[in-house]
PDB file of C-alpha atoms and ligand atoms in Angstrom:
ATOM      1  CA  UNK A 685     118.302 161.413 125.604  1.00  0.00           C
ATOM      2  CA  UNK A 686     120.182 161.623 122.569  1.00  0.00           C
ATOM      3  CA  UNK A 687     118.727 160.277 119.601  1.00  0.00           C
ATOM      4  CA  UNK A 688     120.733 157.059 117.968  1.00  0.00           C
ATOM      5  CA  UNK A 689     120.577 155.831 114.700  1.00  0.00           C
ATOM      6  CA  UNK A 690     117.949 153.608 113.237  1.00  0.00           C
ATOM      7  CA  UNK A 691     119.069 150.376 113.876  1.00  0.00           C
ATOM      8  CA  UNK A 692     116.069 148.699 112.653  1.00  0.00           C
ATOM      9  CA  UNK A 693     114.075 150.064 109.374  1.00  0.00           C
ATOM     10  CA  UNK A 694     110.889 148.479 108.543  1.00  0.00           C
ATOM     11  CA  UNK A 695     109.022 149.291 105.491  1.00  0.00           C
ATOM     12  CA  UNK A 696     105.818 147.912 104.089  1.00  0.00           C
ATOM     13  CA  UNK A 697     106.284 144.564 106.038  1.00  0.00           C
ATOM     14  CA  UNK A 698     103.784 141.649 104.739  1.00  0.00           C
ATOM     15  CA  UNK A 699     102.785 138.893 105.854  1.00  0.00           C
ATOM     16  CA  UNK A 700      99.811 136.178 104.636  1.00  0.00           C
ATOM     17  CA  UNK A 701      98.974 132.824 105.552  1.00  0.00           C
ATOM     18  CA  UNK A 702      96.746 131.255 103.168  1.00  0.00           C
ATOM     19  CA  UNK A 703      94.288 133.946 102.009  1.00  0.00           C
ATOM     20  CA  UNK A 704      94.754 135.922 105.342  1.00  0.00           C
ATOM     21  CA  UNK A 705      97.204 138.590 105.499  1.00  0.00           C
ATOM     22  CA  UNK A 706      98.799 138.583 109.240  1.00  0.00           C
ATOM     23  CA  UNK A 707     101.152 141.392 108.908  1.00  0.00           C
ATOM     24  CA  UNK A 708      99.693 144.455 106.653  1.00  0.00           C
ATOM     25  CA  UNK A 709     102.330 146.521 105.138  1.00  0.00           C
ATOM     26  CA  UNK A 710     103.959 148.199 108.695  1.00  0.00           C
ATOM     27  CA  UNK A 711     106.560 150.687 108.612  1.00  0.00           C
ATOM     28  CA  UNK A 712     108.737 151.679 111.825  1.00  0.00           C
ATOM     29  CA  UNK A 713     111.794 152.176 112.807  1.00  0.00           C
ATOM     30  CA  UNK A 714     114.126 151.381 116.324  1.00  0.00           C
ATOM     31  CA  UNK A 715     116.719 153.215 117.108  1.00  0.00           C
ATOM     32  CA  UNK A 716     119.842 152.384 118.437  1.00  0.00           C
ATOM     33  CA  UNK A 717     120.105 151.657 122.389  1.00  0.00           C
ATOM     34  CA  UNK A 718     116.240 152.371 122.947  1.00  0.00           C
ATOM     35  CA  UNK A 719     114.101 149.856 123.958  1.00  0.00           C
ATOM     36  CA  UNK A 720     111.291 149.388 121.996  1.00  0.00           C
ATOM     37  CA  UNK A 721     107.827 147.712 122.889  1.00  0.00           C
ATOM     38  CA  UNK A 722     105.365 145.768 120.263  1.00  0.00           C
ATOM     39  CA  UNK A 723     102.162 145.589 122.469  1.00  0.00           C
ATOM     40  CA  UNK A 724      98.633 143.988 121.207  1.00  0.00           C
ATOM     41  CA  UNK A 725      96.183 141.908 121.756  1.00  0.00           C
ATOM     42  CA  UNK A 726      96.810 138.336 120.691  1.00  0.00           C
ATOM     43  CA  UNK A 727      96.336 137.509 117.854  1.00  0.00           C
ATOM     44  CA  UNK A 728      97.242 140.931 116.713  1.00  0.00           C
ATOM     45  CA  UNK A 729     101.036 140.012 114.300  1.00  0.00           C
ATOM     46  CA  UNK A 730     103.357 140.705 116.910  1.00  0.00           C
ATOM     47  CA  UNK A 731     104.943 137.585 117.021  1.00  0.00           C
ATOM     48  CA  UNK A 732     105.018 137.124 113.199  1.00  0.00           C
ATOM     49  CA  UNK A 733     106.197 140.525 112.663  1.00  0.00           C
ATOM     50  CA  UNK A 734     109.621 140.132 115.592  1.00  0.00           C
ATOM     51  CA  UNK A 735     109.970 136.617 113.578  1.00  0.00           C
ATOM     52  CA  UNK A 736     110.254 138.195 110.102  1.00  0.00           C
ATOM     53  CA  UNK A 737     112.355 140.961 111.471  1.00  0.00           C
ATOM     54  CA  UNK A 738     114.797 138.334 113.324  1.00  0.00           C
ATOM     55  CA  UNK A 739     114.893 136.356 109.523  1.00  0.00           C
ATOM     56  CA  UNK A 740     112.978 132.931 110.821  1.00  0.00           C
ATOM     57  CA  UNK A 741     109.819 133.827 109.084  1.00  0.00           C
ATOM     58  CA  UNK A 742     109.988 134.689 105.520  1.00  0.00           C
ATOM     59  CA  UNK A 743     108.718 137.805 104.302  1.00  0.00           C
ATOM     60  CA  UNK A 744     106.007 138.457 101.442  1.00  0.00           C
ATOM     61  CA  UNK A 745     106.122 141.879 100.708  1.00  0.00           C
ATOM     62  CA  UNK A 746     108.609 144.800 102.382  1.00  0.00           C
ATOM     63  CA  UNK A 747     111.375 144.785 103.347  1.00  0.00           C
ATOM     64  CA  UNK A 748     113.521 145.043 106.997  1.00  0.00           C
ATOM     65  CA  UNK A 749     117.102 146.631 107.369  1.00  0.00           C
ATOM     66  CA  UNK A 750     118.883 145.437 110.418  1.00  0.00           C
ATOM     67  CA  UNK A 751     122.150 147.810 111.135  1.00  0.00           C
ATOM     68  CA  UNK A 752     121.932 148.212 107.571  1.00  0.00           C
ATOM     69  CA  UNK A 753     122.011 144.892 106.240  1.00  0.00           C
ATOM     70  CA  UNK A 754     118.953 143.234 104.380  1.00  0.00           C
ATOM     71  CA  UNK A 755     117.477 140.331 106.200  1.00  0.00           C
ATOM     72  CA  UNK A 756     115.833 138.743 103.835  1.00  0.00           C
ATOM     73  CA  UNK A 757     118.896 138.591 101.176  1.00  0.00           C
ATOM     74  CA  UNK A 758     121.559 137.904 104.573  1.00  0.00           C
ATOM     75  CA  UNK A 759     119.810 136.036 107.033  1.00  0.00           C
ATOM     76  CA  UNK A 760     122.862 134.344 108.057  1.00  0.00           C
ATOM     77  CA  UNK A 761     124.630 137.470 108.886  1.00  0.00           C
ATOM     78  CA  UNK A 762     121.855 138.288 110.978  1.00  0.00           C
ATOM     79  CA  UNK A 763     121.569 135.678 113.209  1.00  0.00           C
ATOM     80  CA  UNK A 764     125.037 137.144 114.263  1.00  0.00           C
ATOM     81  CA  UNK A 765     124.106 140.100 115.753  1.00  0.00           C
ATOM     82  CA  UNK A 766     120.882 139.914 117.018  1.00  0.00           C
ATOM     83  CA  UNK A 767     119.852 137.803 120.306  1.00  0.00           C
ATOM     84  CA  UNK A 768     117.490 135.722 120.443  1.00  0.00           C
ATOM     85  CA  UNK A 769     115.861 133.663 123.428  1.00  0.00           C
ATOM     86  CA  UNK A 770     115.719 129.748 123.339  1.00  0.00           C
ATOM     87  CA  UNK A 771     112.582 128.277 124.347  1.00  0.00           C
ATOM     88  CA  UNK A 772     113.146 126.306 127.898  1.00  0.00           C
ATOM     89  CA  UNK A 773     112.688 123.146 125.356  1.00  0.00           C
ATOM     90  CA  UNK A 774     116.303 123.915 123.375  1.00  0.00           C
ATOM     91  CA  UNK A 775     118.125 123.749 126.151  1.00  0.00           C
ATOM     92  CA  UNK A 776     120.194 120.247 126.744  1.00  0.00           C
ATOM     93  CA  UNK A 777     118.415 118.751 130.287  1.00  0.00           C
ATOM     94  CA  UNK A 778     122.117 116.807 131.626  1.00  0.00           C
ATOM     95  CA  UNK A 779     124.425 120.033 130.395  1.00  0.00           C
ATOM     96  CA  UNK A 780     125.165 122.725 133.075  1.00  0.00           C
ATOM     97  CA  UNK A 781     124.141 125.757 132.871  1.00  0.00           C
ATOM     98  CA  UNK A 782     127.477 127.128 132.264  1.00  0.00           C
ATOM     99  CA  UNK A 783     128.978 124.055 129.965  1.00  0.00           C
ATOM    100  CA  UNK A 784     125.090 125.398 127.860  1.00  0.00           C
ATOM    101  CA  UNK A 785     126.417 128.426 127.668  1.00  0.00           C
ATOM    102  CA  UNK A 786     130.136 127.820 126.502  1.00  0.00           C
ATOM    103  CA  UNK A 787     128.080 125.215 123.449  1.00  0.00           C
ATOM    104  CA  UNK A 788     126.040 127.816 122.979  1.00  0.00           C
ATOM    105  CA  UNK A 789     128.464 130.435 122.146  1.00  0.00           C
ATOM    106  CA  UNK A 790     130.331 127.978 120.471  1.00  0.00           C
ATOM    107  CA  UNK A 791     127.977 127.796 117.248  1.00  0.00           C
ATOM    108  CA  UNK A 792     129.018 131.251 117.064  1.00  0.00           C
ATOM    109  CA  UNK A 793     132.464 130.861 117.182  1.00  0.00           C
ATOM    110  CA  UNK A 794     132.617 132.689 120.230  1.00  0.00           C
ATOM    111  CA  UNK A 795     134.126 132.229 123.378  1.00  0.00           C
ATOM    112  CA  UNK A 796     132.324 133.635 126.426  1.00  0.00           C
ATOM    113  CA  UNK A 797     132.904 133.513 130.392  1.00  0.00           C
ATOM    114  CA  UNK A 798     130.215 131.928 130.945  1.00  0.00           C
ATOM    115  CA  UNK A 799     130.298 133.146 134.998  1.00  0.00           C
ATOM    116  CA  UNK A 800     130.063 136.488 134.112  1.00  0.00           C
ATOM    117  CA  UNK A 801     127.311 135.599 132.053  1.00  0.00           C
ATOM    118  CA  UNK A 802     125.525 133.862 135.181  1.00  0.00           C
ATOM    119  CA  UNK A 803     125.984 136.491 137.176  1.00  0.00           C
ATOM    120  CA  UNK A 804     124.489 139.260 134.963  1.00  0.00           C
ATOM    121  CA  UNK A 805     121.146 137.153 135.181  1.00  0.00           C
ATOM    122  CA  UNK A 806     121.641 136.579 138.779  1.00  0.00           C
ATOM    123  CA  UNK A 807     122.410 132.709 138.363  1.00  0.00           C
ATOM    124  CA  UNK A 808     126.075 132.443 139.431  1.00  0.00           C
ATOM    125  CA  UNK A 809     125.238 129.937 142.243  1.00  0.00           C
ATOM    126  CA  UNK A 810     123.126 127.743 139.434  1.00  0.00           C
ATOM    127  CA  UNK A 811     126.282 127.287 136.834  1.00  0.00           C
ATOM    128  CA  UNK A 812     126.883 123.771 137.931  1.00  0.00           C
ATOM    129  CA  UNK A 813     122.856 123.090 137.899  1.00  0.00           C
ATOM    130  CA  UNK A 814     120.520 121.318 135.173  1.00  0.00           C
ATOM    131  CA  UNK A 815     118.168 123.469 132.752  1.00  0.00           C
ATOM    132  CA  UNK A 816     115.315 120.948 134.605  1.00  0.00           C
ATOM    133  CA  UNK A 817     116.287 122.148 138.139  1.00  0.00           C
ATOM    134  CA  UNK A 818     114.810 125.739 137.274  1.00  0.00           C
ATOM    135  CA  UNK A 819     112.211 127.839 138.288  1.00  0.00           C
ATOM    136  CA  UNK A 820     110.008 129.536 135.949  1.00  0.00           C
ATOM    137  CA  UNK A 821     111.913 133.030 136.555  1.00  0.00           C
ATOM    138  CA  UNK A 822     115.382 131.244 136.136  1.00  0.00           C
ATOM    139  CA  UNK A 823     114.603 129.701 132.995  1.00  0.00           C
ATOM    140  CA  UNK A 824     113.839 133.044 131.527  1.00  0.00           C
ATOM    141  CA  UNK A 825     116.828 134.766 133.167  1.00  0.00           C
ATOM    142  CA  UNK A 826     119.074 131.540 131.674  1.00  0.00           C
ATOM    143  CA  UNK A 827     117.113 132.077 127.923  1.00  0.00           C
ATOM    144  CA  UNK A 828     118.288 135.476 128.279  1.00  0.00           C
ATOM    145  CA  UNK A 829     121.592 135.158 129.028  1.00  0.00           C
ATOM    146  CA  UNK A 830     121.851 132.533 126.114  1.00  0.00           C
ATOM    147  CA  UNK A 831     120.624 135.119 124.082  1.00  0.00           C
ATOM    148  CA  UNK A 832     123.112 137.066 125.224  1.00  0.00           C
ATOM    149  CA  UNK A 833     126.488 134.717 124.515  1.00  0.00           C
ATOM    150  CA  UNK A 834     127.303 136.136 120.373  1.00  0.00           C
ATOM    151  CA  UNK A 835     127.011 139.795 122.201  1.00  0.00           C
ATOM    152  CA  UNK A 836     124.345 140.895 120.150  1.00  0.00           C
ATOM    153  CA  UNK A 837     123.877 144.434 118.800  1.00  0.00           C
ATOM    154  CA  UNK A 838     119.733 143.895 118.964  1.00  0.00           C
ATOM    155  CA  UNK A 839     117.859 141.865 121.802  1.00  0.00           C
ATOM    156  CA  UNK A 840     114.941 140.419 121.081  1.00  0.00           C
ATOM    157  CA  UNK A 841     112.285 139.315 123.941  1.00  0.00           C
ATOM    158  CA  UNK A 842     109.043 137.752 122.893  1.00  0.00           C
ATOM    159  CA  UNK A 843     106.804 138.429 126.480  1.00  0.00           C
ATOM    160  CA  UNK A 844     109.622 138.153 128.296  1.00  0.00           C
ATOM    161  CA  UNK A 845     107.918 138.026 131.813  1.00  0.00           C
ATOM    162  CA  UNK A 846     104.384 136.242 131.237  1.00  0.00           C
ATOM    163  CA  UNK A 847     104.347 133.972 133.991  1.00  0.00           C
ATOM    164  CA  UNK A 848     106.416 135.283 136.551  1.00  0.00           C
ATOM    165  CA  UNK A 849     105.772 135.892 140.389  1.00  0.00           C
ATOM    166  CA  UNK A 850     105.895 139.663 140.615  1.00  0.00           C
ATOM    167  CA  UNK A 851     109.684 139.572 142.178  1.00  0.00           C
ATOM    168  CA  UNK A 852     111.180 137.714 139.197  1.00  0.00           C
ATOM    169  CA  UNK A 853     109.470 140.172 137.119  1.00  0.00           C
ATOM    170  CA  UNK A 854     110.823 143.182 138.680  1.00  0.00           C
ATOM    171  CA  UNK A 855     114.371 141.401 138.800  1.00  0.00           C
ATOM    172  CA  UNK A 856     113.729 140.787 134.993  1.00  0.00           C
ATOM    173  CA  UNK A 857     113.121 144.256 134.210  1.00  0.00           C
ATOM    174  CA  UNK A 858     116.195 145.637 136.272  1.00  0.00           C
ATOM    175  CA  UNK A 859     118.278 142.706 133.764  1.00  0.00           C
ATOM    176  CA  UNK A 860     116.553 144.724 130.706  1.00  0.00           C
ATOM    177  CA  UNK A 861     117.390 147.757 131.860  1.00  0.00           C
ATOM    178  CA  UNK A 862     121.080 146.700 132.638  1.00  0.00           C
ATOM    179  CA  UNK A 863     120.788 145.308 128.915  1.00  0.00           C
ATOM    180  CA  UNK A 864     119.822 148.835 127.363  1.00  0.00           C
ATOM    181  CA  UNK A 865     122.871 150.573 129.927  1.00  0.00           C
ATOM    182  CA  UNK A 866     125.216 148.198 128.466  1.00  0.00           C
ATOM    183  CA  UNK A 867     124.548 149.796 124.866  1.00  0.00           C
ATOM    184  CA  UNK A 868     122.002 146.668 123.352  1.00  0.00           C
ATOM    185  CA  UNK A 869     119.108 147.767 121.766  1.00  0.00           C
ATOM    186  CA  UNK A 870     115.993 145.883 122.999  1.00  0.00           C
ATOM    187  CA  UNK A 871     112.578 144.920 121.237  1.00  0.00           C
ATOM    188  CA  UNK A 872     110.286 143.601 123.290  1.00  0.00           C
ATOM    189  CA  UNK A 873     106.620 142.479 123.428  1.00  0.00           C
ATOM    190  CA  UNK A 874     104.463 142.251 126.813  1.00  0.00           C
ATOM    191  CA  UNK A 875     100.720 142.471 127.952  1.00  0.00           C
ATOM    192  CA  UNK A 876     101.735 144.135 130.735  1.00  0.00           C
ATOM    193  CA  UNK A 877     101.280 147.645 130.519  1.00  0.00           C
ATOM    194  CA  UNK A 878     103.338 148.867 133.622  1.00  0.00           C
ATOM    195  CA  UNK A 879     106.383 146.417 132.351  1.00  0.00           C
ATOM    196  CA  UNK A 880     106.124 148.788 128.679  1.00  0.00           C
ATOM    197  CA  UNK A 881     105.746 152.199 130.714  1.00  0.00           C
ATOM    198  CA  UNK A 882     108.479 151.355 132.617  1.00  0.00           C
ATOM    199  CA  UNK A 883     111.061 150.040 130.367  1.00  0.00           C
ATOM    200  CA  UNK A 884     110.105 151.066 127.038  1.00  0.00           C
ATOM    201  CA  UNK A 885     111.327 154.226 125.192  1.00  0.00           C
ATOM    202  CA  UNK A 886     108.849 154.046 122.073  1.00  0.00           C
ATOM    203  CA  UNK A 887     105.868 151.468 121.586  1.00  0.00           C
ATOM    204  CA  UNK A 888     103.564 150.827 118.784  1.00  0.00           C
ATOM    205  CA  UNK A 889     100.367 149.339 119.246  1.00  0.00           C
ATOM    206  CA  UNK A 890      99.250 147.181 116.985  1.00  0.00           C
ATOM    207  CA  UNK A 891      96.408 145.711 116.204  1.00  0.00           C
ATOM    208  CA  UNK A 892      94.734 143.227 112.987  1.00  0.00           C
ATOM    209  CA  UNK A 893      98.045 143.047 111.297  1.00  0.00           C
ATOM    210  CA  UNK A 894      98.444 147.067 111.440  1.00  0.00           C
ATOM    211  CA  UNK A 895     100.462 149.149 113.847  1.00  0.00           C
ATOM    212  CA  UNK A 896      97.536 152.028 115.348  1.00  0.00           C
ATOM    213  CA  UNK A 897      99.971 154.177 117.469  1.00  0.00           C
ATOM    214  CA  UNK A 898     103.222 154.783 117.876  1.00  0.00           C
ATOM    215  CA  UNK A 899     105.317 156.921 120.159  1.00  0.00           C
ATOM    216  CA  UNK A 900     107.048 157.137 123.617  1.00  0.00           C
ATOM    217  CA  UNK A 901     104.352 156.270 126.357  1.00  0.00           C
ATOM    218  CA  UNK A 902     104.511 159.562 127.897  1.00  0.00           C
ATOM    219  CA  UNK A 903     103.464 161.155 124.847  1.00  0.00           C
ATOM    220  CA  UNK A 904     100.904 158.678 123.868  1.00  0.00           C
ATOM    221  CA  UNK A 905      99.115 159.366 127.662  1.00  0.00           C
ATOM    222  CA  UNK A 906      99.407 162.879 127.133  1.00  0.00           C
ATOM    223  CA  UNK A 907      97.537 162.559 124.046  1.00  0.00           C
ATOM    224  CA  UNK A 908      94.911 160.229 125.216  1.00  0.00           C
ATOM    225  CA  UNK A 909      94.200 163.164 128.054  1.00  0.00           C
ATOM    226  CA  UNK A 910      94.601 166.070 125.584  1.00  0.00           C
ATOM    227  CA  UNK A 911      91.623 164.328 124.057  1.00  0.00           C
ATOM    228  CA  UNK A 912      89.877 165.102 126.730  1.00  0.00           C
ATOM    229  CA  UNK A 913      90.007 161.291 128.426  1.00  0.00           C
ATOM    230  CA  UNK A 914      89.115 161.415 132.329  1.00  0.00           C
ATOM    231  CA  UNK A 915      89.442 157.927 134.255  1.00  0.00           C
ATOM    232  CA  UNK A 916      86.297 157.321 135.875  1.00  0.00           C
ATOM    233  CA  UNK A 917      87.247 156.618 139.120  1.00  0.00           C
ATOM    234  CA  UNK A 918      90.222 158.633 141.320  1.00  0.00           C
ATOM    235  CA  UNK A 919      93.205 155.698 141.345  1.00  0.00           C
ATOM    236  CA  UNK A 920      94.509 154.625 144.595  1.00  0.00           C
ATOM    237  CA  UNK A 921      98.424 155.494 145.388  1.00  0.00           C
ATOM    238  CA  UNK A 922      98.381 152.118 146.156  1.00  0.00           C
ATOM    239  CA  UNK A 923      97.188 148.843 144.629  1.00  0.00           C
ATOM    240  CA  UNK A 924      97.593 145.177 145.667  1.00  0.00           C
ATOM    241  CA  UNK A 925     100.630 144.823 144.002  1.00  0.00           C
ATOM    242  CA  UNK A 926     102.356 147.256 146.362  1.00  0.00           C
ATOM    243  CA  UNK A 927     100.554 145.700 149.093  1.00  0.00           C
ATOM    244  CA  UNK A 928     102.079 142.282 147.730  1.00  0.00           C
ATOM    245  CA  UNK A 929     105.878 143.616 147.543  1.00  0.00           C
ATOM    246  CA  UNK A 930     105.179 145.009 150.611  1.00  0.00           C
ATOM    247  CA  UNK A 931     104.674 142.122 152.419  1.00  0.00           C
ATOM    248  CA  UNK A 932     106.527 139.785 150.558  1.00  0.00           C
ATOM    249  CA  UNK A 933     109.474 142.006 149.588  1.00  0.00           C
ATOM    250  CA  UNK A 934     111.603 142.500 146.793  1.00  0.00           C
ATOM    251  CA  UNK A 935     114.110 139.510 146.997  1.00  0.00           C
ATOM    252  CA  UNK A 936     114.150 137.036 144.357  1.00  0.00           C
ATOM    253  CA  UNK A 937     112.826 133.328 145.890  1.00  0.00           C
ATOM    254  CA  UNK A 938     114.065 130.716 143.355  1.00  0.00           C
TER     255      UNK A 938
HETATM  256  P1  ADP B 877     100.721 137.437 118.214  1.00  0.00           P
HETATM  257  O1  ADP B 877     102.245 137.655 118.473  1.00  0.00           O
HETATM  258  O2  ADP B 877     100.441 139.097 118.146  1.00  0.00           O
HETATM  259  O3  ADP B 877      99.679 136.781 119.394  1.00  0.00           O
HETATM  260  P2  ADP B 877     101.189 136.200 116.064  1.00  0.00           P
HETATM  261  O4  ADP B 877     102.046 136.626 115.047  1.00  0.00           O
HETATM  262  O5  ADP B 877     101.657 134.962 116.787  1.00  0.00           O
HETATM  263  O6  ADP B 877     100.445 137.372 116.868  1.00  0.00           O
HETATM  264  O7  ADP B 877      99.410 135.607 115.187  1.00  0.00           O
HETATM  265  C1  ADP B 877      98.890 136.792 114.169  1.00  0.00           C
HETATM  266  C2  ADP B 877      97.542 135.277 113.173  1.00  0.00           C
HETATM  267  O8  ADP B 877      98.407 134.770 112.308  1.00  0.00           O
HETATM  268  C3  ADP B 877      97.032 134.340 114.473  1.00  0.00           C
HETATM  269  O9  ADP B 877      95.554 134.858 114.114  1.00  0.00           O
HETATM  270  C4  ADP B 877      97.566 133.190 114.182  1.00  0.00           C
HETATM  271  O10 ADP B 877      96.764 132.364 114.537  1.00  0.00           O
HETATM  272  C5  ADP B 877      98.398 133.328 112.795  1.00  0.00           C
HETATM  273  N1  ADP B 877      99.259 132.614 112.379  1.00  0.00           N
HETATM  274  C6  ADP B 877     100.519 132.294 113.350  1.00  0.00           C
HETATM  275  N2  ADP B 877     101.675 131.286 112.989  1.00  0.00           N
HETATM  276  C7  ADP B 877     100.864 131.095 111.908  1.00  0.00           C
HETATM  277  C8  ADP B 877     101.661 130.207 110.355  1.00  0.00           C
HETATM  278  N3  ADP B 877     102.467 129.560 111.003  1.00  0.00           N
HETATM  279  N4  ADP B 877     100.550 129.470 109.930  1.00  0.00           N
HETATM  280  C9  ADP B 877      99.413 130.049 110.259  1.00  0.00           C
HETATM  281  N5  ADP B 877      98.783 131.116 110.630  1.00  0.00           N
HETATM  282  C10 ADP B 877      99.385 131.328 111.771  1.00  0.00           C
END
């Protein structure tokens, strides 16, 4: 794989809430075109980190340079080059999906082909529906479509598949892969290790506000094995998820 330039450079990033330091001077880079994952237990500081990079939370110490722009100094410029998933509460109840995408794009002074965007997230047939009629997986895909209206260079996805059924998760994985193929850099958080292993070129593992490991999933696994790690039991060639998908199929249900 050719190495892209560093599109995000994070140095000494720090966040305090009262007397608690939640993000403790972390540094890392994200390369252009890669899928970069941030993993870690609840409360590790992942969302706070993402939101500082997205110029949604103030930075107490350190810096983030995104595509050459200092995030703290030029938050407005950042908003034009990043895609952030909207929470479904941000959708307008009585506006169709198609019209909503046109509206969101207009906030950035852009024109979009809403049908093409909806097609890219497998929601073409819902173009004239209202958000309240969508299933969880459909809402997630629509929120990704809404994050793409400004043709971002970097897309941020905070736990994109949490709460989805196995079919919807697989379709979202395919969507993320296709977004990467379009050259968009993706930064995501997840609690699903198989998802991180499948999607991410590189990962940072965060715990208690610090990055405790950073590498490709393959290298992290190799390093663990090199340290003499052995699984307590031989792993079966199939698991319950394989059974479930075999029985219920890969097709999206709604
Ligand atoms: P993660 O995304 O890894 O679960 P968060 O970044 O959401 O972690 O939260 C890290 C810690 O910071 C948690 O202990 C959380 O309670 C705390 N925290 C997050 N946002 C705020 C806030 N606005 N004010 C005070 N504490 C916060």
